[in-house]
XYZ file of C-alpha atoms in Angstrom:
186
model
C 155.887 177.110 90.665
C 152.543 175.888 91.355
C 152.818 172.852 93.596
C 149.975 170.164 92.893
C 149.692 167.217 95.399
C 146.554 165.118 96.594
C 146.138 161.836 97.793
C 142.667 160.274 99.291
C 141.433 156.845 100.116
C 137.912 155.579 99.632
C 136.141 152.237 100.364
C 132.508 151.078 99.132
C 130.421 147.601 97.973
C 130.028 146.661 94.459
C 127.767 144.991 93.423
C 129.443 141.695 92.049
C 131.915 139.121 93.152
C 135.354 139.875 93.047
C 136.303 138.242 90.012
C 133.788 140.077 87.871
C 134.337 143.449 89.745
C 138.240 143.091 89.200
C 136.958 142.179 85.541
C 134.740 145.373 85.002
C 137.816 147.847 86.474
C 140.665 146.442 85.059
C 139.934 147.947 81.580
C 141.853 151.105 82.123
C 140.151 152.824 79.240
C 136.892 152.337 79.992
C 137.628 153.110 84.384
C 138.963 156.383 82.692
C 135.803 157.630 81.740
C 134.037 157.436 85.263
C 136.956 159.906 86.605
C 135.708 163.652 87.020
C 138.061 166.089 85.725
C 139.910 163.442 83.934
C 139.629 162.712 79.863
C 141.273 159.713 78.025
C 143.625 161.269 75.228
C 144.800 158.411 73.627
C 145.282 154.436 74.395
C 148.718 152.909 73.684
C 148.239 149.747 74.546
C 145.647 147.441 76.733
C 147.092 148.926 79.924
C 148.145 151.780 78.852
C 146.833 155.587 78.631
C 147.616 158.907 78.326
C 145.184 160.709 80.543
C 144.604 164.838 81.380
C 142.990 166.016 84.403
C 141.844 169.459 83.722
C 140.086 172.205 85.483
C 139.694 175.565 85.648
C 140.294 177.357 88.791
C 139.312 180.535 90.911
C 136.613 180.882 87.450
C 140.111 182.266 85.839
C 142.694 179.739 85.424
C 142.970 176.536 83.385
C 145.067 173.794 84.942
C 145.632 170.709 82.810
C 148.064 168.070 83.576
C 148.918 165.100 81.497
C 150.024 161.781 82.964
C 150.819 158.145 81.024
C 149.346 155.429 83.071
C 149.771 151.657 82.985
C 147.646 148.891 84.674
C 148.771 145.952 86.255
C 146.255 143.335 88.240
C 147.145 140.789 90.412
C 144.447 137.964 90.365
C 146.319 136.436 93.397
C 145.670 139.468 95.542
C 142.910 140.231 93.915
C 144.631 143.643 93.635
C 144.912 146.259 90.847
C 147.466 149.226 90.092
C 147.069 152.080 88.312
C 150.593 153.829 87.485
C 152.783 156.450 85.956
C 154.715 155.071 83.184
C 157.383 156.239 80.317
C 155.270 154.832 77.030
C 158.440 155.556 74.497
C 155.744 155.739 71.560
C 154.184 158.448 73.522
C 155.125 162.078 72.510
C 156.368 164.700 75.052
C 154.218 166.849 76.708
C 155.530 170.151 76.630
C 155.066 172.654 79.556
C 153.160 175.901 78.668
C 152.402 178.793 80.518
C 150.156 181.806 79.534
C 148.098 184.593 81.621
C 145.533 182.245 82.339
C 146.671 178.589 81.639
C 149.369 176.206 82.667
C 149.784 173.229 81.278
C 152.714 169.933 81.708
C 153.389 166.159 83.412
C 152.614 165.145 86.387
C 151.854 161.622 88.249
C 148.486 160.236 88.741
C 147.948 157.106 90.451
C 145.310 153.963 92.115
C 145.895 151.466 94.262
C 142.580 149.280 94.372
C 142.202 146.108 96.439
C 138.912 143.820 95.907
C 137.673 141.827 99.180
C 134.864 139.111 99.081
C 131.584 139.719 100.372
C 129.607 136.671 98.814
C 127.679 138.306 96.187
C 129.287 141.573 96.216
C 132.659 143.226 96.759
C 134.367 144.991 99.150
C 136.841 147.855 97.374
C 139.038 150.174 98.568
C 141.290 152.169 96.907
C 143.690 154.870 96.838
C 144.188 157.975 94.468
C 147.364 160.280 94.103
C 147.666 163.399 91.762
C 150.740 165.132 91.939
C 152.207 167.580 89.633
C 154.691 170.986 89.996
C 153.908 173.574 87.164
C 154.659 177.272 86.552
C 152.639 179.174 87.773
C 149.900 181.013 84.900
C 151.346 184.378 84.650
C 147.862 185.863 86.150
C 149.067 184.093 89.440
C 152.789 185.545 89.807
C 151.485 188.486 91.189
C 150.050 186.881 94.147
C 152.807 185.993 97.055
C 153.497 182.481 96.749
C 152.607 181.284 100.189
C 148.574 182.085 98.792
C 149.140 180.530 95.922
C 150.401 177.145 97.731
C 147.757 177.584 100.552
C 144.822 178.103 96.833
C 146.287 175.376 94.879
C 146.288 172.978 97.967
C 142.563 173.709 98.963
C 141.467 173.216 95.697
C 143.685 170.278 95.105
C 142.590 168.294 97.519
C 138.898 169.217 96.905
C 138.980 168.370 93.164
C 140.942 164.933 94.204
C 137.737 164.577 96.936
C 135.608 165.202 93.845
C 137.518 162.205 91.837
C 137.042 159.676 93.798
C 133.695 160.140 94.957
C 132.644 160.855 90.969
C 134.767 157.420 90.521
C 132.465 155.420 92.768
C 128.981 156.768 91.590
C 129.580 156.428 87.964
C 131.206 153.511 87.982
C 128.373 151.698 90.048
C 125.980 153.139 87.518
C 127.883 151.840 84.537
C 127.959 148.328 85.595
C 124.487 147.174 84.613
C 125.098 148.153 81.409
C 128.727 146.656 81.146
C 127.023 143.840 83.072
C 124.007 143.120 80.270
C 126.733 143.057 77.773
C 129.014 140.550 79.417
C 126.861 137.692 80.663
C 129.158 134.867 80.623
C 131.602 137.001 82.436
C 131.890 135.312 86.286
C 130.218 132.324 85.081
């Protein structure tokens, strides 16, 4: 088993007040797009998403991991949660392994909080990825305490790479988002 766990927090300013930056990330759909590594399968509902976070690893192996998300804000806290959920219209992923490939669930999560700096927003926010998947046949000839030393080095580099790819193309997607929603905040 290949044991897949990452967590990392992040702050920066956005551009906005609070309202309109809760606004511009609570759409879960569109937030999915400015994820590295992560594509939007399908949308369920409003808040809800089936999501894969996929990459391929020592230039060899593919690692793709599905997770169903829901979003919840909390205007009061000015808060918003990103979360694994059961959708029961969502089909099961099945776990696959080949040579090169390995493929199943696993949990991906943010915890965002939005603080007011007049004209622009503090937010900081949390991501987890965690997943345990067979390892790609390729890999069972390694000893397992390399594989778990690999998969954690990478993990928590591609989980760096998420949340720092979150932040820049999410701040360059808002004056476009922005121009389209003018009455938003007003």
């Amino acid at each position: 088993m290949i044991n897949i766990t990452g967590s990392i927090k992040r702050a920066f300013v956005f551009p906005a007040i609070p309202k309109v930056a809760l606004i511009y990330y609570s759409d879960i759909s569109r937030v999915a797009e400015f994820l590295p590594h992560i594509t939007l399968i399908h949308t369920y509902a409003e808040n809800q998403i089936r999501m894969l976070y996929e990459t391929v690893e020592l230039g060899a192996y593919t690692i793709q991991i599905y997770s169903d998300l829901e979003s919840r804000v909390d205007w009061d806290k000015m808060a918003l949660q990103v979360y694994p959920v059961k959708i029961e219209t969502a089909p099961p992923i099945e776990p696959e392994t080949s040579v090169r490939h390995t493929k199943g669930s696993g949990l991906f999560a943010i915890d965002t909080q939005f603080f007011d700096m007049k004209d622009q927003t503090r937010v900081e926010y949390t991501i987890r990825l965690q997943a345990e998947m067979e390892r790609p046949l390729g890999m069972r000839l390694m000893p397992k305490r390399v594989v778990k030393r690999i998969a954690q080095s990478i993990t928590d580099e591609r989980v760096k790479e998420i949340a720092d790819g979150f932040i820049k193309s999410s701040i360059e997607g808002f004056p476009e988002w922005e121009a389209q929603n003018q009455q938003v905040g007003k």
